[in-house]
Coordinates of C-alpha atoms and ligand atoms in Angstrom, one line a residue:
M14 CA 112.1 116.8 114.7
N15 CA 113.7 116.6 118.1
S16 CA 114.1 120.3 119.1
R17 CA 113.0 121.4 122.5
V18 CA 110.9 124.4 123.4
L19 CA 111.2 126.4 126.6
V20 CA 107.8 126.9 128.3
L21 CA 107.4 129.9 130.5
N22 CA 104.7 130.4 133.1
Q23 CA 102.3 133.3 132.7
D24 CA 104.7 135.4 134.9
F25 CA 107.6 134.6 132.5
S26 CA 109.3 132.3 134.9
P27 CA 110.8 129.1 133.3
L28 CA 108.4 126.2 133.9
M29 CA 109.6 123.3 131.7
V30 CA 110.9 122.1 128.4
C31 CA 108.7 120.3 125.9
S32 CA 108.7 119.1 122.3
V33 CA 108.1 121.4 119.4
Q34 CA 104.9 119.4 118.6
R35 CA 103.5 119.9 122.0
A36 CA 104.4 123.6 122.0
F37 CA 102.8 124.1 118.7
V38 CA 99.6 122.5 119.9
L39 CA 99.6 124.8 122.9
V40 CA 99.9 127.8 120.7
Y41 CA 97.4 126.5 118.2
L42 CA 94.8 126.0 120.9
N43 CA 95.4 129.5 122.3
K44 CA 96.7 128.1 125.6
S45 CA 100.0 129.8 125.0
E46 CA 101.7 132.5 122.9
M47 CA 104.9 132.4 121.0
I48 CA 107.5 134.5 122.6
R49 CA 110.5 133.7 120.5
P50 CA 110.6 131.7 117.2
A51 CA 113.5 129.4 116.5
N52 CA 115.7 131.3 114.2
G53 CA 115.2 130.5 110.6
H54 CA 113.1 127.3 111.2
K55 CA 109.6 126.9 109.9
L56 CA 106.9 124.2 110.3
H57 CA 105.0 123.4 107.2
S58 CA 101.4 122.2 106.7
V59 CA 100.0 121.5 103.3
T60 CA 99.0 125.1 102.6
Q61 CA 100.8 127.2 105.2
S62 CA 104.1 127.6 107.0
F63 CA 104.5 128.7 110.6
P64 CA 107.5 129.9 112.5
M65 CA 108.8 127.1 114.7
P66 CA 108.6 128.0 118.4
S67 CA 111.7 128.2 120.6
V68 CA 110.1 129.9 123.7
I69 CA 106.4 130.0 124.5
R70 CA 104.5 131.4 127.4
L71 CA 101.3 130.0 129.0
N72 CA 98.3 132.3 129.0
R73 CA 97.3 131.2 132.4
Y74 CA 99.4 130.9 135.5
V75 CA 100.2 127.3 136.5
R76 CA 101.0 126.6 140.1
A77 CA 104.1 124.6 139.5
P78 CA 104.9 121.7 141.7
Y79 CA 108.2 122.4 143.4
K80 CA 110.9 121.9 140.8
G81 CA 113.8 120.4 142.7
V82 CA 116.9 119.0 141.1
A83 CA 117.3 115.4 142.1
L84 CA 120.2 114.8 144.5
T85 CA 122.2 112.3 142.5
R86 CA 125.8 111.5 142.1
Q87 CA 125.7 112.7 138.5
N88 CA 124.0 116.0 139.4
I89 CA 126.5 116.7 142.1
F90 CA 129.4 116.2 139.7
K91 CA 127.6 118.5 137.2
R92 CA 127.2 121.2 139.9
D93 CA 130.9 120.9 140.7
N94 CA 131.9 121.1 137.1
F95 CA 133.3 117.5 137.3
E96 CA 136.2 118.8 139.4
C97 CA 137.5 117.5 142.8
Q98 CA 136.5 120.3 145.2
Y99 CA 139.8 119.8 147.1
C100 CA 142.5 119.6 144.5
G101 CA 140.7 120.4 141.2
T102 CA 141.5 117.3 139.3
K103 CA 138.8 115.8 136.9
R104 CA 140.0 112.3 137.3
E105 CA 138.8 109.4 139.4
L106 CA 135.8 111.2 140.9
T107 CA 133.7 110.1 143.8
L108 CA 131.5 111.8 146.4
D109 CA 132.7 113.1 149.7
H110 CA 130.6 114.0 152.7
I111 CA 132.1 117.3 153.9
I112 CA 131.1 116.5 157.5
P113 CA 131.6 112.7 157.6
S114 CA 128.5 110.6 158.2
S115 CA 130.2 109.2 161.3
K116 CA 130.1 112.7 162.7
G117 CA 126.5 113.3 161.8
G118 CA 127.0 114.7 158.3
Q119 CA 123.9 114.6 156.2
H120 CA 123.3 113.3 152.7
T121 CA 122.4 116.8 151.3
W122 CA 123.4 119.2 148.6
V123 CA 125.4 121.3 151.1
N124 CA 127.2 118.4 152.7
L125 CA 128.2 116.5 149.5
V126 CA 130.9 117.5 147.1
T127 CA 132.8 116.0 144.2
A128 CA 136.2 114.7 145.3
C129 CA 138.8 112.6 143.7
K130 CA 139.6 109.2 145.2
S131 CA 143.0 110.3 146.5
C132 CA 141.6 113.4 148.3
N133 CA 138.7 111.4 149.6
A134 CA 141.1 108.8 151.1
K135 CA 143.4 111.5 152.5
K136 CA 140.5 113.3 154.1
G137 CA 139.2 110.1 155.6
D138 CA 137.0 110.6 158.6
F139 CA 137.8 114.2 159.1
T140 CA 136.2 117.5 158.4
P141 CA 138.0 119.8 156.0
E142 CA 139.2 121.9 158.9
E143 CA 140.6 118.9 160.8
A144 CA 142.2 117.5 157.6
G145 CA 143.6 120.9 156.6
M146 CA 141.9 120.5 153.2
P147 CA 139.9 123.7 152.5
L148 CA 137.1 123.4 149.9
R149 CA 137.6 125.4 146.7
K150 CA 134.0 126.7 146.9
K151 CA 131.1 126.4 149.2
P152 CA 128.6 123.9 147.8
H153 CA 125.0 125.1 147.2
K154 CA 121.8 123.6 146.2
P155 CA 121.5 124.2 142.4
S156 CA 118.5 126.0 141.0
Y157 CA 116.1 124.4 138.5
S158 CA 116.9 127.1 135.9
L159 CA 120.6 126.1 136.0
F160 CA 119.6 122.7 134.7
L161 CA 117.2 124.2 132.2
R162 CA 120.0 126.4 131.0
E163 CA 122.1 123.4 130.3
L164 CA 119.4 122.0 128.0
S165 CA 119.4 125.3 126.1
T166 CA 123.0 125.0 124.8
H167 CA 121.6 123.5 121.5
H168 CA 119.3 126.5 121.0
G169 CA 121.2 129.5 120.0
N170 CA 120.5 132.2 122.5
E171 CA 116.8 132.5 122.4
W172 CA 116.4 131.1 125.9
D173 CA 119.1 133.1 127.6
E174 CA 117.2 136.1 128.8
F175 CA 114.5 133.9 130.4
L176 CA 116.9 131.7 132.3
A177 CA 119.1 134.5 133.6
Ligands
ZN226 ZN1 141.3 115.8 144.7

């Protein structure tokens, strides 16, 4: 059984994703309540069957550590939909510093974008304005729920309203 369960904080904000087994224990110990069962799936013990959880909510509010999304090459590609942010191609992708490092550009979510090798080379050591290469969209720091939402694609639509 490798399904995942969305765990909501007491205030219904998405907190994390856990295994069905762990979610079931949390419900069984009265530490959380079932919010949405997984459609049509049941867990069986010797004598009983229980609906399998898809979304649960903790009974007590947990002060969550800051849920940042790691600034990695792969996560930047993901945010940018694996498209060069200058020409739109999905081939030969690399990272581009919008304001080049040589001009003080930082290694941050808002200064890094996906670019293809040819746009990256063409832009060189210039800003988009200087190179006459406007960005297709302004880069942002992705939210944690965006990444949780991605995990939910295997889950029908039981998670959707909580990740909106
Ligand atoms: Zn390009």
